[in-house]
Short mmCIF file of C-alpha atoms in Angstrom, two decimals:
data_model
loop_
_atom_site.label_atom_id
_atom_site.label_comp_id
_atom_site.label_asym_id
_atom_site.label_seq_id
_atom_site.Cartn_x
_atom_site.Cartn_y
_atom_site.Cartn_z
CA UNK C 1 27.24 22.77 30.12
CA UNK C 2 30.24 25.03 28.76
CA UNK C 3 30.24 28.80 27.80
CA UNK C 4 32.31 29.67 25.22
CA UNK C 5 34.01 32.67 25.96
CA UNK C 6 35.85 34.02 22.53
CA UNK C 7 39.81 34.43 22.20
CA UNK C 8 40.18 37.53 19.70
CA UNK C 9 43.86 39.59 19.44
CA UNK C 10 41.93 42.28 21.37
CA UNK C 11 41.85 40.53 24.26
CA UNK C 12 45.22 39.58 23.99
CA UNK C 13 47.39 42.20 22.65
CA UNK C 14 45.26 45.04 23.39
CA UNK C 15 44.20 47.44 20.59
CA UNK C 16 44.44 51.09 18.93
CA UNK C 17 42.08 53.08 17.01
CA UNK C 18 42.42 56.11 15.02
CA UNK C 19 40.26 58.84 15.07
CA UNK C 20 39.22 61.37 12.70
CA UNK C 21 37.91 64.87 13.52
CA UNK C 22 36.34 67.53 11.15
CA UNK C 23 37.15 71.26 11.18
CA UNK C 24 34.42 72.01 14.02
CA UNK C 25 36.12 68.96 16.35
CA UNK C 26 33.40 66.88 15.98
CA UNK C 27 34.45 63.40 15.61
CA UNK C 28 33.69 61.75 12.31
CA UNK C 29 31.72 58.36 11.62
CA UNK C 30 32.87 55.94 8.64
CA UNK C 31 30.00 55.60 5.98
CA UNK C 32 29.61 54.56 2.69
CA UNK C 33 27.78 55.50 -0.41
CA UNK C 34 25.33 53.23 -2.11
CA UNK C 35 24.42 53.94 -5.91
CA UNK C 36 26.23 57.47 -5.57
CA UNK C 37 23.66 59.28 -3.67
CA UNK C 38 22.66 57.68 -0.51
CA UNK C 39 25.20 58.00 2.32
CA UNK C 40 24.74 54.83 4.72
CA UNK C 41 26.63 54.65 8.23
CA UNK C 42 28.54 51.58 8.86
CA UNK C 43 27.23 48.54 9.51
CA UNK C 44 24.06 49.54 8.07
CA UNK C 45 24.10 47.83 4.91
CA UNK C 46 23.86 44.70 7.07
CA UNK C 47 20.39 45.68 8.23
CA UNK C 48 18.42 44.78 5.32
CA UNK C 49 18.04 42.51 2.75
CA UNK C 50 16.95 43.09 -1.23
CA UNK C 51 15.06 41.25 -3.21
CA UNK C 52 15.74 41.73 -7.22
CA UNK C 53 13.16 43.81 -7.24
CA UNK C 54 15.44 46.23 -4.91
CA UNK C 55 12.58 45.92 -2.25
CA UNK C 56 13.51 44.65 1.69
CA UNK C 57 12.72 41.54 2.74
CA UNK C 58 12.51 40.18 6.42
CA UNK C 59 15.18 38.03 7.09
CA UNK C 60 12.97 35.38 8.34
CA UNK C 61 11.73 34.87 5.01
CA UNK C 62 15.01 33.96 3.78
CA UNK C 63 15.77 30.04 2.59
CA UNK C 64 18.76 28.39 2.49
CA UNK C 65 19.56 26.40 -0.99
CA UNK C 66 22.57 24.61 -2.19
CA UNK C 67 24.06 24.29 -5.39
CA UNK C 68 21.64 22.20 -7.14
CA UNK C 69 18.93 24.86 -6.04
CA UNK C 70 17.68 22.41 -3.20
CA UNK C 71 16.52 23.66 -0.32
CA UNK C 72 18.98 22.96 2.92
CA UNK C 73 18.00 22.50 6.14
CA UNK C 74 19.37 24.89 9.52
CA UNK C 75 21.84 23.28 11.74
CA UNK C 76 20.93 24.08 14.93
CA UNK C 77 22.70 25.92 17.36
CA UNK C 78 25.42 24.31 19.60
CA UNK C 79 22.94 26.40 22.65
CA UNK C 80 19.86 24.04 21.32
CA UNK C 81 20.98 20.99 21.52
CA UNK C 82 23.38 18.07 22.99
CA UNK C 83 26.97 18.37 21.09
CA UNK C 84 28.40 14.75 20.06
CA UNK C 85 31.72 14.63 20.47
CA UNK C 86 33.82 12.05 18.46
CA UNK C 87 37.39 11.43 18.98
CA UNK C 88 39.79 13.27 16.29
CA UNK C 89 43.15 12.37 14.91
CA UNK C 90 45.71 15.21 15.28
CA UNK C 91 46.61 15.40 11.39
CA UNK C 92 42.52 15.93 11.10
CA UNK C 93 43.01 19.05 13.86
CA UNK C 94 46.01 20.18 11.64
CA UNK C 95 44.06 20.15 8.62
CA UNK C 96 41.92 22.64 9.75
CA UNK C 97 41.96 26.33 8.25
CA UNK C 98 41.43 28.24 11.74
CA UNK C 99 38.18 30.77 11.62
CA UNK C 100 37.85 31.65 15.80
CA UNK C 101 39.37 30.07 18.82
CA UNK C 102 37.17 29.91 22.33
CA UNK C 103 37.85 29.32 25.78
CA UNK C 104 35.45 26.94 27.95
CA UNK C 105 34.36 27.78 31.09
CA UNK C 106 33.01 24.30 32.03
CA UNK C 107 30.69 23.59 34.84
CA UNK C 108 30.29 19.86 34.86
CA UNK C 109 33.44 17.08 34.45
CA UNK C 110 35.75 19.64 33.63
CA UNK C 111 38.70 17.54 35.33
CA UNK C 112 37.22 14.38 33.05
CA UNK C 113 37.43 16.55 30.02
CA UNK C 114 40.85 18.22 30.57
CA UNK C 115 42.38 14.65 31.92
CA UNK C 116 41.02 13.01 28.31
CA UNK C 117 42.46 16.02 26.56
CA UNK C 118 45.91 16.40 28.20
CA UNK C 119 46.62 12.07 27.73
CA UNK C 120 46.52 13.47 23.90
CA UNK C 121 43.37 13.07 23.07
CA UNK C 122 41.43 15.40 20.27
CA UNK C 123 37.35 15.64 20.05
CA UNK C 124 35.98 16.76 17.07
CA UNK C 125 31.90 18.46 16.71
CA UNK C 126 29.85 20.25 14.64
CA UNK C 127 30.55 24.07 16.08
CA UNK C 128 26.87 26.94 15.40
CA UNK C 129 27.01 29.51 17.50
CA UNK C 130 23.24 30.52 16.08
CA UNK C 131 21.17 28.27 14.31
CA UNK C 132 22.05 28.84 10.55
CA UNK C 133 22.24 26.77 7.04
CA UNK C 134 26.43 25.82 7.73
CA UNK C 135 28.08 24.64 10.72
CA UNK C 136 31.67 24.99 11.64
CA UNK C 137 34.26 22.31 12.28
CA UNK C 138 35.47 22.04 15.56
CA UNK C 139 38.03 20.69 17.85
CA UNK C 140 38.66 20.63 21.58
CA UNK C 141 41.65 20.99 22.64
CA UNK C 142 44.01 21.70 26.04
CA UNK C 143 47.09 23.99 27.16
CA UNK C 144 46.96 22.19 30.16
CA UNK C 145 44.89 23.95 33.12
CA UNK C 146 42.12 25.09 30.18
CA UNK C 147 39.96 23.29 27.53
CA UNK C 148 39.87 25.61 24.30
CA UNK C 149 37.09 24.86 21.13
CA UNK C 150 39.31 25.74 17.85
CA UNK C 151 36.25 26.36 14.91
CA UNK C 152 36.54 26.63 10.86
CA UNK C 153 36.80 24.60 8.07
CA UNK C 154 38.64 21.37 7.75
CA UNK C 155 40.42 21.24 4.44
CA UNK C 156 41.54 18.09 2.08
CA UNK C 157 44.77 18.30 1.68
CA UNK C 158 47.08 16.12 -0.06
CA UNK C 159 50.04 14.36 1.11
CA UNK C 160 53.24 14.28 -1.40
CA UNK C 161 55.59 12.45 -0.05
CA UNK C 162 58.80 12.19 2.14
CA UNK C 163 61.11 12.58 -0.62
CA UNK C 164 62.95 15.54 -1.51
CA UNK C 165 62.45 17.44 -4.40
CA UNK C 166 63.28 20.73 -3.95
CA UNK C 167 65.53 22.73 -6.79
CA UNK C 168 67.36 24.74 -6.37
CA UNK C 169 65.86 27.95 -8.54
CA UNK C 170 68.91 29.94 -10.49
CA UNK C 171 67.87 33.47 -11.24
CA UNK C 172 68.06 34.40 -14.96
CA UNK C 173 71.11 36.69 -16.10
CA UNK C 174 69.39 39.45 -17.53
CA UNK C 175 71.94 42.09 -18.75
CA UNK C 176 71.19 45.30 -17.22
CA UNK C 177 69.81 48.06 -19.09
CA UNK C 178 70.92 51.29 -19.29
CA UNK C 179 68.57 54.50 -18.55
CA UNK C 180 69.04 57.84 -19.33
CA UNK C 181 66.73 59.16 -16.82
CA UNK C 182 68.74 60.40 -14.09
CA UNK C 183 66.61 61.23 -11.02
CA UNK C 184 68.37 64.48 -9.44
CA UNK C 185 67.75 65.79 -12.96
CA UNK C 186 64.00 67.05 -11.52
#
């Protein structure tokens, strides 16, 4: 068993905030307005769902479809059941459009794991934090002392070639245009 223990730039480089005080000193909360009357605090928008009808409807109730309109099935979470690893190639890891980066704290085989992963070696699994209708790519990899789980989306791309084709880009010559504005005249 691992916990994943998230790597954010917080953590890292630290972090600022700015706030914003009315004329009494009382500190001020972001909001937004929905349909130009109804002032909702952050974050609360995310609380409830609408049918078309513009009435809420229980999350629960919710089913996931794809683009044909056919229902999809949840992929569980990584919590509820045994991950499958399967050995990765690197150009697969460096096809991969980064969306989080976690840190394992493993309790079991961690010098198995780390020895596998520092000969080279790159696993790849199916990364849900909470069960839901898409999972994440994922890939273990190590600095060395630590095993890290890098999630998001692998992407196709397309290899051109070795040759090189680069030209050089010449700017136009555009002849430069006189104005008559002259800015100190305001």
């Amino acid at each position: 068993m691992a916990e994943f223990k998230k790597v954010d730039r917080k953590k890292i480089y630290g972090w600022s905030t700015i706030e914003v005080f009315d004329q009494n000193g009382s500190k001020c909360k972001l909001a937004g307005l929905a349909e130009g009357q109804y002032v909702m605090p952050s974050g609360s928008s995310a609380l409830v769902s609408l049918n078309a009808k513009g009435e809420a409807v229980s999350k629960s109730t919710l089913v996931g479809v794809d683009s044909d309109g056919k229902k999809v099935e949840k992929v569980p979470s990584i919590y509820d059941q045994k991950v499958m690893l399967r050995e990765a190639s690197v150009d697969e890891y460096l096809a991969m459009a980064v969306k989080s980066v976690y840190q394992l704290q493993i309790d079991e085989n961690k010098e198995a794991l780390l020895a596998d992963l520092n000969s080279g070696k790159i696993y790849f699994f199916v990364f849900n934090y909470r069960a839901d209708y898409e999972g994440d790519d994922a890939f273990l990899i190590s600095n060395g002392t630590d095993a890290f789980a890098i999630t998001g989306m692998k992407s196709d791309l397309e290899f051109i070639g070795l040759e090189d084709n680069e030209q050089e880009l010449v700017p136009e010559e555009t002849e430069a245009v006189e104005d008559d504005m002259d800015f100190a005249m305001f």
